[in-house]
Every structure is written in structure tokens, then in C-alpha cells.
Coordinates of C-alpha atoms in Angstrom, one line a residue:
X1 CA -0.1 0.1 0.1
X2 CA 1.2 3.4 -1.0
X3 CA 1.9 5.8 2.0
X4 CA 0.7 9.4 1.4
X5 CA 3.8 11.7 0.5
X6 CA 4.8 14.7 2.5
X7 CA 2.4 17.4 3.8
X8 CA 4.3 20.0 2.0
X9 CA 3.3 18.4 -1.4
X10 CA -0.4 17.3 -0.7
X11 CA -1.3 18.2 2.5
X12 CA -3.1 16.0 5.1
X13 CA -6.2 13.7 4.3
X14 CA -9.6 15.0 5.0
X15 CA -10.8 13.0 7.7
X16 CA -13.5 15.2 9.4
X17 CA -16.9 13.7 9.0
X18 CA -18.4 17.1 10.1
X19 CA -16.7 19.2 7.5
X20 CA -19.4 20.3 4.9
X21 CA -17.9 22.9 2.6
X22 CA -14.4 22.1 1.3
X23 CA -11.7 24.8 1.4
X24 CA -11.1 27.0 -1.6
X25 CA -7.9 26.1 -3.2
X26 CA -6.0 25.9 -6.3
X27 CA -4.6 23.0 -8.2
X28 CA -0.9 22.5 -7.8
X29 CA 0.9 23.2 -11.1
X30 CA 2.0 19.6 -11.8
X31 CA -1.8 18.5 -11.6
X32 CA -3.2 21.6 -13.4
X33 CA -3.4 20.7 -17.1
X34 CA -3.6 18.0 -19.5
X35 CA -6.8 16.2 -18.5
X36 CA -9.1 14.5 -21.1
X37 CA -13.0 15.2 -20.8
X38 CA -14.2 11.8 -19.6
X39 CA -17.9 13.0 -18.7
X40 CA -20.3 10.3 -19.3
X41 CA -24.1 10.0 -20.2
X42 CA -25.7 7.2 -18.0
X43 CA -28.7 5.6 -18.2
X44 CA -30.9 4.7 -15.2
X45 CA -29.3 1.5 -13.5
X46 CA -31.3 -1.5 -12.8
X47 CA -33.9 -1.1 -9.9
X48 CA -34.3 2.5 -10.1
X49 CA -38.0 2.4 -11.1
X50 CA -38.8 0.2 -8.3
X51 CA -36.9 2.5 -5.8
X52 CA -39.0 5.3 -7.0
X53 CA -42.1 3.4 -6.0
X54 CA -40.7 2.7 -2.7
X55 CA -40.2 6.5 -2.2
X56 CA -43.8 6.9 -3.1
X57 CA -44.9 4.4 -0.6
X58 CA -42.7 6.2 2.1
X59 CA -44.0 9.6 1.4
X60 CA -47.6 8.5 1.7
X61 CA -46.8 7.4 5.3
X62 CA -45.5 11.0 6.3
X63 CA -47.2 13.5 4.3
X64 CA -46.0 17.2 5.0
X65 CA -42.9 16.1 6.8
X66 CA -39.2 15.9 5.8
X67 CA -37.6 12.7 5.6
X68 CA -33.8 12.3 5.9
X69 CA -32.0 8.9 5.1
X70 CA -28.2 9.0 5.3
X71 CA -26.2 6.5 3.6
X72 CA -23.7 6.4 6.4
X73 CA -20.0 7.2 6.6
X74 CA -16.6 5.7 6.5
X75 CA -15.4 4.0 9.6
X76 CA -11.8 3.8 10.6
X77 CA -10.1 0.3 10.6
X78 CA -6.5 1.4 11.7
X79 CA -4.8 4.8 11.5
X80 CA -5.4 5.9 8.1
X81 CA -7.2 2.8 6.7
X82 CA -10.9 2.5 6.6
X83 CA -13.1 -0.4 6.5
X84 CA -15.0 -1.0 3.0
X85 CA -18.2 1.3 2.9
X86 CA -21.5 -0.4 3.1
X87 CA -24.4 2.1 2.7
X88 CA -27.5 1.7 4.9
X89 CA -30.0 -0.6 3.7
X90 CA -32.8 1.9 3.9
X91 CA -30.8 4.1 1.9
X92 CA -30.1 1.3 -0.7
X93 CA -33.8 0.3 -0.7
X94 CA -34.9 3.9 -1.5
X95 CA -32.3 4.8 -4.3
X96 CA -31.3 1.3 -5.6
X97 CA -27.7 2.5 -5.4
X98 CA -25.3 -0.5 -6.3
X99 CA -21.7 -1.9 -5.3
X100 CA -18.8 0.5 -5.6
X101 CA -20.9 3.4 -7.0
X102 CA -22.2 4.1 -3.4
X103 CA -20.5 7.2 -1.9
X104 CA -19.9 7.7 1.8
X105 CA -21.6 10.7 3.3
X106 CA -24.5 10.7 0.8
X107 CA -27.8 11.6 2.1
X108 CA -31.4 11.3 0.5
X109 CA -33.9 14.0 1.5
X110 CA -37.5 13.7 0.8
X111 CA -38.8 17.3 0.8
X112 CA -42.7 17.6 1.3
X113 CA -44.8 19.3 -1.3
X114 CA -48.4 19.8 -1.7
X115 CA -48.9 16.3 -3.1
X116 CA -46.2 14.4 -1.9
X117 CA -42.5 14.7 -1.7
X118 CA -39.5 15.5 -4.0
X119 CA -36.5 13.4 -3.4
X120 CA -32.9 14.8 -3.7
X121 CA -29.6 13.1 -3.1
X122 CA -27.0 15.2 -1.4
X123 CA -23.5 13.5 -2.3
X124 CA -19.9 14.0 -3.0
X125 CA -19.4 14.4 -6.6
X126 CA -16.5 13.6 -8.7
X127 CA -13.3 15.5 -7.6
X128 CA -12.9 18.5 -9.4
X129 CA -9.8 19.3 -11.6
X130 CA -10.0 23.1 -11.5
X131 CA -9.5 26.0 -9.0
X132 CA -12.1 26.4 -6.4
X133 CA -13.7 24.6 -3.5
X134 CA -12.1 21.0 -3.2
X135 CA -9.8 21.8 -6.0
X136 CA -6.9 19.8 -4.8
X137 CA -9.1 16.9 -3.3
X138 CA -8.3 14.5 -6.4
X139 CA -4.7 14.1 -5.6
X140 CA -4.5 15.1 -1.9
X141 CA -7.5 13.6 -0.1
X142 CA -6.8 10.1 1.1
X143 CA -10.2 9.3 1.7
X144 CA -12.1 10.8 -1.1
X145 CA -9.7 12.0 -3.7
X146 CA -10.0 10.4 -7.1
X147 CA -6.2 9.3 -7.3
X148 CA -6.6 7.6 -4.0
X149 CA -10.0 5.9 -4.0
X150 CA -11.3 6.1 -7.7
X151 CA -13.5 8.0 -9.7
X152 CA -16.9 9.0 -8.4
X153 CA -19.9 10.1 -10.7
X154 CA -20.6 13.8 -11.3
X155 CA -23.8 15.1 -10.1
X156 CA -25.4 14.8 -13.5
X157 CA -24.1 11.3 -13.7
X158 CA -25.6 10.4 -10.3
X159 CA -29.1 12.0 -11.3
X160 CA -29.0 10.0 -14.6
X161 CA -28.1 6.7 -13.2
X162 CA -30.4 6.8 -10.1
X163 CA -33.3 8.9 -11.7
X164 CA -33.7 11.5 -9.0
X165 CA -32.2 14.9 -8.6
X166 CA -28.6 15.1 -7.1
X167 CA -26.9 18.1 -5.2
X168 CA -23.4 18.6 -3.5
X169 CA -23.4 17.6 0.1
X170 CA -22.1 20.9 1.3
X171 CA -25.6 22.2 0.3
X172 CA -27.4 20.0 2.8
X173 CA -27.2 22.4 5.9
X174 CA -29.1 24.9 3.9
X175 CA -31.6 22.4 2.7
X176 CA -32.3 21.3 6.2
X177 CA -32.6 24.8 7.6
X178 CA -36.0 25.6 6.7
X179 CA -38.5 25.0 9.5
X180 CA -40.5 21.8 8.4
X181 CA -41.2 18.8 10.7
X182 CA -38.3 16.6 10.0
X183 CA -37.5 13.0 10.8
X184 CA -34.2 11.2 10.3
X185 CA -32.6 7.9 10.2
X186 CA -30.5 8.8 13.3
X187 CA -27.1 7.5 14.4
X188 CA -25.6 6.9 11.1
X189 CA -24.3 10.4 10.0
X190 CA -22.8 12.7 12.6
X191 CA -23.4 15.9 10.5
X192 CA -27.1 15.0 10.0
X193 CA -27.6 14.3 13.6
X194 CA -26.1 17.7 14.4
X195 CA -28.1 19.3 11.8
X196 CA -31.3 17.9 12.9
X197 CA -31.5 17.9 16.8
X198 CA -33.8 15.1 18.4
X199 CA -36.5 17.7 19.3
X200 CA -36.8 19.0 15.7
X201 CA -40.1 17.2 14.9
X202 CA -43.1 18.9 16.9
X203 CA -44.7 15.8 17.9
X204 CA -45.1 11.9 17.8
X205 CA -47.5 9.2 17.0
X206 CA -48.7 6.6 19.4
X207 CA -46.1 7.6 21.8
X208 CA -43.3 6.6 19.6
X209 CA -40.4 9.3 18.9
X210 CA -40.7 10.5 15.4
X211 CA -37.2 9.3 14.3
X212 CA -38.1 5.7 16.0
X213 CA -41.2 5.7 13.9
X214 CA -39.4 6.6 10.8
X215 CA -36.9 3.7 11.2
X216 CA -39.6 1.1 12.0
X217 CA -41.5 2.1 8.8
X218 CA -38.3 1.9 6.8
X219 CA -37.9 -1.6 7.9
X220 CA -41.4 -2.4 7.6
X221 CA -41.7 -1.4 3.9
X222 CA -38.7 -4.1 3.2
X223 CA -40.8 -6.9 4.5
X224 CA -42.6 -7.9 1.1
X225 CA -40.1 -7.9 -1.9
X226 CA -41.0 -6.8 -5.5
X227 CA -40.2 -8.8 -8.5
X228 CA -36.8 -6.9 -9.1
X229 CA -35.8 -7.7 -5.2
X230 CA -36.7 -11.3 -5.9
X231 CA -34.3 -11.4 -8.8
X232 CA -31.5 -10.1 -6.8
X233 CA -32.0 -12.5 -4.0
X234 CA -32.1 -15.4 -6.4
X235 CA -28.8 -14.3 -7.7
X236 CA -27.1 -13.8 -4.3
X237 CA -28.5 -17.4 -3.4
X238 CA -27.1 -19.0 -6.4
X239 CA -23.9 -17.4 -5.9
X240 CA -23.9 -18.6 -2.3
X241 CA -24.7 -22.2 -3.4
X242 CA -21.7 -21.9 -5.8
X243 CA -19.5 -20.8 -2.9
X244 CA -20.5 -24.0 -0.8
X245 CA -19.5 -26.0 -3.7
X246 CA -16.2 -24.2 -3.8
X247 CA -15.6 -24.8 -0.1
X248 CA -16.9 -28.4 0.0
X249 CA -14.2 -29.2 -2.7
X250 CA -11.5 -28.0 -0.3
X251 CA -12.3 -30.0 2.8
X252 CA -9.6 -32.6 2.2
X253 CA -6.9 -29.8 1.7
X254 CA -8.0 -27.9 4.7
X255 CA -7.2 -30.8 6.8
X256 CA -3.6 -30.5 6.1
X257 CA -3.5 -26.8 7.5
X258 CA -3.4 -25.7 10.9
X259 CA -6.0 -23.2 10.4
X260 CA -8.2 -25.3 8.1
X261 CA -11.2 -23.2 9.0
X262 CA -9.4 -20.3 7.6
X263 CA -8.8 -22.0 4.3
X264 CA -12.8 -23.1 4.0
X265 CA -13.6 -19.1 4.8
X266 CA -11.3 -17.9 2.1
X267 CA -12.3 -20.2 -0.5
X268 CA -16.1 -19.0 0.1
X269 CA -14.9 -15.4 0.5
X270 CA -13.4 -15.5 -2.9
X271 CA -16.6 -16.6 -4.6
X272 CA -18.4 -13.8 -2.8
X273 CA -15.9 -11.0 -4.2
X274 CA -16.2 -12.7 -7.6
X275 CA -20.0 -12.8 -8.0
X276 CA -21.0 -9.8 -5.5
X277 CA -20.1 -6.9 -3.7
X278 CA -18.7 -9.4 -0.7
X279 CA -20.2 -11.1 2.1
X280 CA -23.5 -10.5 3.7
X281 CA -22.1 -11.3 7.2
X282 CA -18.8 -12.7 8.4
X283 CA -18.4 -16.3 7.3
X284 CA -18.9 -19.0 9.9
X285 CA -16.5 -22.1 9.2
X286 CA -16.6 -24.0 12.6
X287 CA -15.0 -27.2 12.8
X288 CA -15.3 -29.8 15.6
X289 CA -16.5 -28.3 18.8
X290 CA -16.5 -24.9 17.2
X291 CA -19.6 -26.0 15.4
X292 CA -21.5 -25.4 19.0
X293 CA -20.8 -21.7 18.9
X294 CA -23.6 -20.3 17.0
X295 CA -21.7 -17.4 15.5
X296 CA -18.0 -18.6 15.4
X297 CA -16.1 -16.1 13.1
X298 CA -12.7 -16.6 14.6
X299 CA -12.1 -19.4 12.1
X300 CA -8.6 -20.4 13.6
X301 CA -8.9 -24.0 14.2
X302 CA -8.2 -27.1 12.2
X303 CA -10.5 -29.4 10.3
X304 CA -9.6 -33.0 11.5
X305 CA -10.7 -36.4 10.2
X306 CA -14.1 -37.5 11.9
X307 CA -15.0 -33.8 12.8
X308 CA -18.0 -31.9 11.4
X309 CA -17.6 -28.6 9.9
X310 CA -20.5 -26.1 10.1
X311 CA -20.5 -23.7 7.3
X312 CA -22.9 -20.7 7.5
X313 CA -22.2 -18.2 4.7
X314 CA -23.8 -15.8 2.4
X315 CA -22.7 -13.8 -0.7
X316 CA -24.0 -10.3 -1.0
X317 CA -24.8 -9.4 -4.4
X318 CA -23.9 -6.0 -6.0
X319 CA -27.1 -4.8 -5.3
X320 CA -26.8 -5.6 -1.5
X321 CA -29.0 -8.2 -1.1
X322 CA -27.8 -11.3 0.4
X323 CA -28.0 -15.2 0.7
X324 CA -27.8 -17.0 3.9
X325 CA -27.2 -21.0 4.0
X326 CA -25.8 -23.3 6.4
X327 CA -24.8 -27.1 5.9
X328 CA -22.9 -29.3 8.4
X329 CA -20.6 -31.4 6.5
X330 CA -18.5 -34.5 7.7
X331 CA -14.9 -33.4 7.1
X332 CA -14.0 -37.0 5.6
X333 CA -17.1 -37.3 3.7
X334 CA -19.0 -39.8 5.9
X335 CA -21.2 -39.1 9.0
X336 CA -20.5 -41.3 12.1
X337 CA -23.5 -42.9 13.6
X338 CA -23.9 -40.4 16.3
X339 CA -23.4 -37.3 13.9
X340 CA -26.0 -38.7 11.4
X341 CA -28.5 -39.4 14.2
X342 CA -28.3 -35.7 15.2
X343 CA -28.2 -34.5 11.7
X344 CA -31.4 -36.5 10.6
X345 CA -33.1 -35.1 13.8
X346 CA -32.3 -31.8 12.6
X347 CA -33.1 -32.5 8.9
X348 CA -36.5 -33.8 10.2
X349 CA -37.1 -30.6 12.1
X350 CA -36.4 -28.4 9.1
X351 CA -38.7 -30.4 6.9
X352 CA -41.5 -30.0 9.3
X353 CA -40.8 -26.4 9.5
X354 CA -40.9 -26.0 5.6
X355 CA -44.1 -27.8 5.4
X356 CA -45.7 -24.8 7.2
X357 CA -44.6 -22.2 5.0
X358 CA -47.7 -20.6 2.8
X359 CA -49.4 -17.5 2.6
X360 CA -51.5 -17.1 5.9
X361 CA -49.3 -19.0 8.0
X362 CA -47.9 -17.2 11.1
X363 CA -44.1 -16.2 11.1
X364 CA -43.7 -18.2 14.2
X365 CA -45.4 -21.4 12.7
X366 CA -42.0 -22.8 11.1
X367 CA -40.2 -22.4 14.6
X368 CA -42.9 -24.1 16.7
X369 CA -43.0 -27.0 14.1
X370 CA -39.3 -27.4 14.2
X371 CA -39.1 -27.1 17.9
X372 CA -41.7 -29.8 18.3
X373 CA -40.0 -32.2 16.3
X374 CA -36.7 -31.7 18.1
X375 CA -38.5 -31.9 21.6
X376 CA -40.2 -35.3 20.6
X377 CA -36.7 -36.4 19.3
X378 CA -34.8 -35.5 22.4
X379 CA -37.4 -37.0 24.4
X380 CA -37.0 -40.2 22.8
X381 CA -33.5 -40.1 23.3
X382 CA -34.0 -39.8 27.0
X383 CA -32.2 -36.2 27.3
X384 CA -33.5 -34.3 30.4
X385 CA -35.6 -31.5 29.7
X386 CA -34.1 -28.1 30.5
X387 CA -37.5 -26.1 30.9
X388 CA -40.4 -27.3 33.1
X389 CA -42.5 -28.0 30.3
X390 CA -44.6 -31.2 29.3
X391 CA -43.1 -33.8 26.9
X392 CA -42.9 -32.8 23.2
X393 CA -43.4 -29.1 24.0
X394 CA -41.4 -26.6 22.1
X395 CA -38.7 -24.9 24.2
X396 CA -38.5 -27.8 26.4
X397 CA -34.8 -28.5 25.4
X398 CA -33.9 -24.7 24.9
X399 CA -30.2 -25.5 26.3
X400 CA -29.5 -27.4 23.1
X401 CA -31.3 -25.2 20.6
X402 CA -30.6 -21.7 22.1
X403 CA -32.1 -19.6 19.4
X404 CA -35.2 -19.4 16.7
X405 CA -35.5 -21.1 13.6
X406 CA -35.4 -18.4 11.0
X407 CA -35.6 -14.7 10.1
X408 CA -36.4 -12.6 7.2
X409 CA -33.8 -12.0 4.7
X410 CA -33.1 -9.2 2.1
X411 CA -30.7 -6.3 2.1
X412 CA -29.7 -7.3 5.6
X413 CA -29.2 -10.9 6.6
X414 CA -31.5 -10.4 9.3
X415 CA -33.8 -8.1 7.4
X416 CA -36.4 -5.7 8.6
X417 CA -35.5 -6.5 12.2
X418 CA -36.8 -2.9 13.3
X419 CA -40.3 -3.4 11.8
X420 CA -43.1 -3.6 14.3
X421 CA -44.0 -7.0 15.9
X422 CA -47.7 -6.8 14.5
X423 CA -46.2 -6.6 10.9
X424 CA -43.3 -9.1 11.3
X425 CA -43.0 -11.5 14.2
X426 CA -46.9 -11.6 14.9
X427 CA -47.9 -11.4 11.4
X428 CA -48.8 -13.8 8.8
X429 CA -46.7 -14.8 6.0
X430 CA -47.5 -13.0 2.6
X431 CA -46.4 -13.7 -1.1
X432 CA -43.0 -11.8 -1.4
X433 CA -41.6 -12.6 2.0
X434 CA -38.3 -14.3 1.9
X435 CA -37.2 -15.9 5.1
X436 CA -34.6 -18.8 6.2
X437 CA -35.4 -21.9 7.8
X438 CA -32.5 -23.0 10.0
X439 CA -33.1 -25.4 13.3
X440 CA -30.2 -26.5 14.8
X441 CA -29.0 -28.6 17.7
X442 CA -25.6 -27.7 19.9
X443 CA -24.4 -29.9 22.5
X444 CA -21.4 -28.1 24.1
X445 CA -18.2 -29.9 24.6
X446 CA -18.4 -29.5 28.3
X447 CA -22.1 -30.0 28.8
X448 CA -22.6 -33.1 31.5
X449 CA -26.3 -33.1 30.9
X450 CA -26.0 -35.1 27.7
X451 CA -24.1 -38.3 26.9
X452 CA -20.3 -38.0 26.1
X453 CA -21.0 -39.2 22.6
X454 CA -22.9 -36.0 21.9
X455 CA -20.8 -33.6 23.4
X456 CA -19.0 -31.2 20.8
X457 CA -21.5 -31.9 18.2
X458 CA -23.4 -28.8 16.8
X459 CA -25.5 -29.2 13.5
X460 CA -27.5 -26.3 11.7
X461 CA -29.2 -26.8 8.2
X462 CA -30.4 -23.6 6.6
X463 CA -32.2 -22.8 3.5
X464 CA -33.8 -19.4 1.9
X465 CA -37.4 -19.6 1.0
X466 CA -39.8 -17.3 -0.9
X467 CA -43.3 -17.4 -0.1
X468 CA -45.4 -17.5 -3.4
X469 CA -49.3 -17.3 -3.7
X470 CA -49.5 -21.0 -3.3
X471 CA -47.0 -22.0 -1.0
X472 CA -43.2 -21.5 -0.9
X473 CA -40.1 -22.1 -3.2
X474 CA -36.7 -23.0 -1.8
X475 CA -34.3 -20.7 -3.6
X476 CA -31.2 -22.8 -2.6
X477 CA -32.8 -26.3 -3.6
X478 CA -29.8 -27.1 -5.6
X479 CA -27.6 -27.5 -2.3
X480 CA -27.8 -31.0 -0.9
X481 CA -29.9 -31.1 2.4
X482 CA -30.2 -34.6 3.7
X483 CA -27.3 -36.7 5.1
X484 CA -27.4 -39.2 2.2
X485 CA -27.6 -36.2 -0.2
X486 CA -24.5 -34.4 1.5
X487 CA -22.3 -37.9 1.6
X488 CA -23.2 -38.3 -2.2
X489 CA -22.4 -34.7 -3.0
X490 CA -18.8 -34.8 -1.1
X491 CA -18.1 -38.2 -2.7
X492 CA -18.4 -36.6 -6.0
X493 CA -15.9 -33.9 -5.2
X494 CA -13.1 -36.2 -4.0

């Protein structure tokens, strides 16, 4: 990595998130002349027509009020290096911004009119090449300069690509200064938080703070996916399945490495970068007793013959929609009798949960179905209940299941998490819902309440489903699921 050259030549990088208007400056002589005109005329990118309809739906929920949705800001990883930027999902949902075109510090503002709202995106345009505000940014600015991080779109290009008005970010304070009831997606851009204090809105509805209500509505509007979103999720899940095939093919080699989990992680992650923007979440590559840790992302352990590998991973598409799948694989290609017994019970639980998926079913029905099968199975094995509940009752063995059986899936892996319970957890499934079904059993290696042969075994099976008008479709059907199917699949790769 190149280190920034001396201050007397290029100055210090701009790192203050609260800075709004760049300093007037001049372009240094070595950079002043000889640049070709690279202006582009862009057509609207995929999904912008759907984003416009989503903005209209949001507008209808808050007539007469200004709505401010920031993309978010860069966060420091170490000294002068930032984490890769990933815009907030609500911002993506309302703009259809994609991949590397997303610009940190961008802010979408819906300004009320007599008939709805106008939408303006306040953003950082392409670094200028002439004297004036920010003149030296393109070669001096470590965070935002074109020579350091790449070309951004001009304001006109942004307007063409996203189908909405675009303005410079330094105009945002003036845009937010007029006295209009304002709600913001708070906590994601310090400048926006400062410009709109928490008491900027004159009232609230149903006793909920106006900003919290906006956050809930933004989340709720993502519950039912439109046809464009479903296409993005299909792509993300298909790429995720490909990543699982890549990883499974590397099991044998991973056993030769001290950190075999890292090899599996890196194998999947390569696919995520090849076919998408990256990962929907940090890859879980949990071998042996690590499989009992629900979110094991340290991935610093070995893969040993006879162990299981629990791989939970998802590719995030360039449109920021993500897949989320889990398989628990025998490292040597064959389950032991005990491993198969646990896998078969989890598979039966998942199958029972899948059978409940249809419009009108409750969101919690898959969990209750899976939990009932697991309770019946563990009772039959003679395992002691960990809760004072009748036999075969969901929750009777919570010690070994720990968490729920699924979640909504979309721009976030755990999508629409801020939606009101009445529209999400307590609601009926609808066509266009996309969710996971992922029961699991986790017998901790130090758990003296289970037979020794079970200790250190963790198994989860997870697939992604689209609710259709007449039932549900498994988006990940190409990935083997039962123990027999998994063994046949692994044998074909060896």
C-alpha cells in the first residue's frame, strides 16, 4: 500500500466527518493541465423504477414532513485505513444504489410538497480538476480523492443513474434549515444528527419518537419484496450455493492446514467477491466443537478427520441483497452414526418447518413445528428437559437449541429487524416474503447433561425460501440437504 507523500506536497487527508464545505484551493502546477474530458451520459441503472415506487410508499406514510435518510459514513479500521463502505440498507432500498458506486456521506432527502415529496440526493460528486472548492481533493485527499480511491460520478451522472435530483453534500445544511417537521434515520451520519436535533419534530404518534417511527416504517417497507428484489435474492442465493460447492471441494486440503477453517473461509469469500460485492456477514467456518458456537467467526481452528464442519455463509450481491445458507458437513465425507442421528433429527425438524410455509401461516409457525420435532426427538433419546414444560413441547430443550428457527432475508441478513411486531414476528406470511429456515442442535463440549458421545456436536441446516401465492419455493434447492445427499455430494468432489 502506498503511503501518502509529504504534507508540503499534498497536505493532510480530509478525515473530519463534520466538514461540509471544502476549502477554496488551487490545483498545484503538476496537476493543473492535460486532463481529457471523461464526462459520461448514463442511463438509469437496474432497479431505479422500483426504488421510485418505494419512495412514493414512504411519502404516503409521512405527508407534509421532511424525511432524511443517510447512507452512512466511513469508519476507521486502523490509523489511515477505513473499513470498506457499505451503505445503510434503508438508503439502498430507496435509491437502488449499487456496489462500488455507493458514496460515503450521501444523504437522501424527501422534501414535502403539496402532493407528496420531491427526492434529492446530497452526495460527494467527482473530484474537480479546476480551482475552487475542493480543487486539490483529487490528488490530496486520502479518503475521497480520485487518485486514492477512484472516480465518483458527477452530479449529473448520479442524477441520470438513479433517476432523482442530485446536489453537492455541502448544500445539505441549507436544505435542512427551513422550518419543516423533520424525521431522520438517526445515528448513521454525525453531520445529519447535528443538523437535526432530536426535538426537531413537533410531536410523535402513538407515543413513539418520530425518528424511531421512521426507522420502524423503513424496516417494515422492506418486508414484502418486489419482483426486482426477488431477482437479486435469487442471484445472491445462487452465488452462495456456488460458494458452498467451492468450499466443500477444499475439505480434504483444509485438513492438512493448521488453520483449516481459514482456508474454507477464504475459499467461500473468494466466490463472494467474484460474484457479488462481498459477504452478507462474516463467514462462519466452525469445525469440531466450534460448531457449537452459533456465530463462530474466529475461524482459527483445524479441520480433523472425523469432525464436522458447520459452514454458515452468504454472498452479498452487487445490489446488496444477500443469501444465507448453512450446511454441516462431515470433514472426511461420511457421518459417524452419532453425527448422522443428530443430523437426521435436525433435518426432520427443518422439513416440518418447511411444510408450514404458505401465505396466511404465522411467521412463528416454522419455529414451533421445528421445535416440536426436536422436543419429541430429544425426549425419545432420553435427554433431560431444560425447562419445566410437558413432553414434546417446543422450548423444552432450549439449552440445546438456544435460538429461533429463522428470520427474514433481504438487504440485511436479518432483514426488517426494526419492523413493528404486528407486521413481522406476530404477522402472517405473505407472497413476497423471503425468509430462512434454520433449526439446529448444539451440544456443548463441556455439557454434562448429555451423553459423552454427543458432546461437541453442533449441527444446523439452513435454506432460503420465497413465499409464493400457493406455497413456498426453496431458493437454495440445488444444495444437498439430507445426510445421504450430502455424503453423495461430497463423494463426487473427492
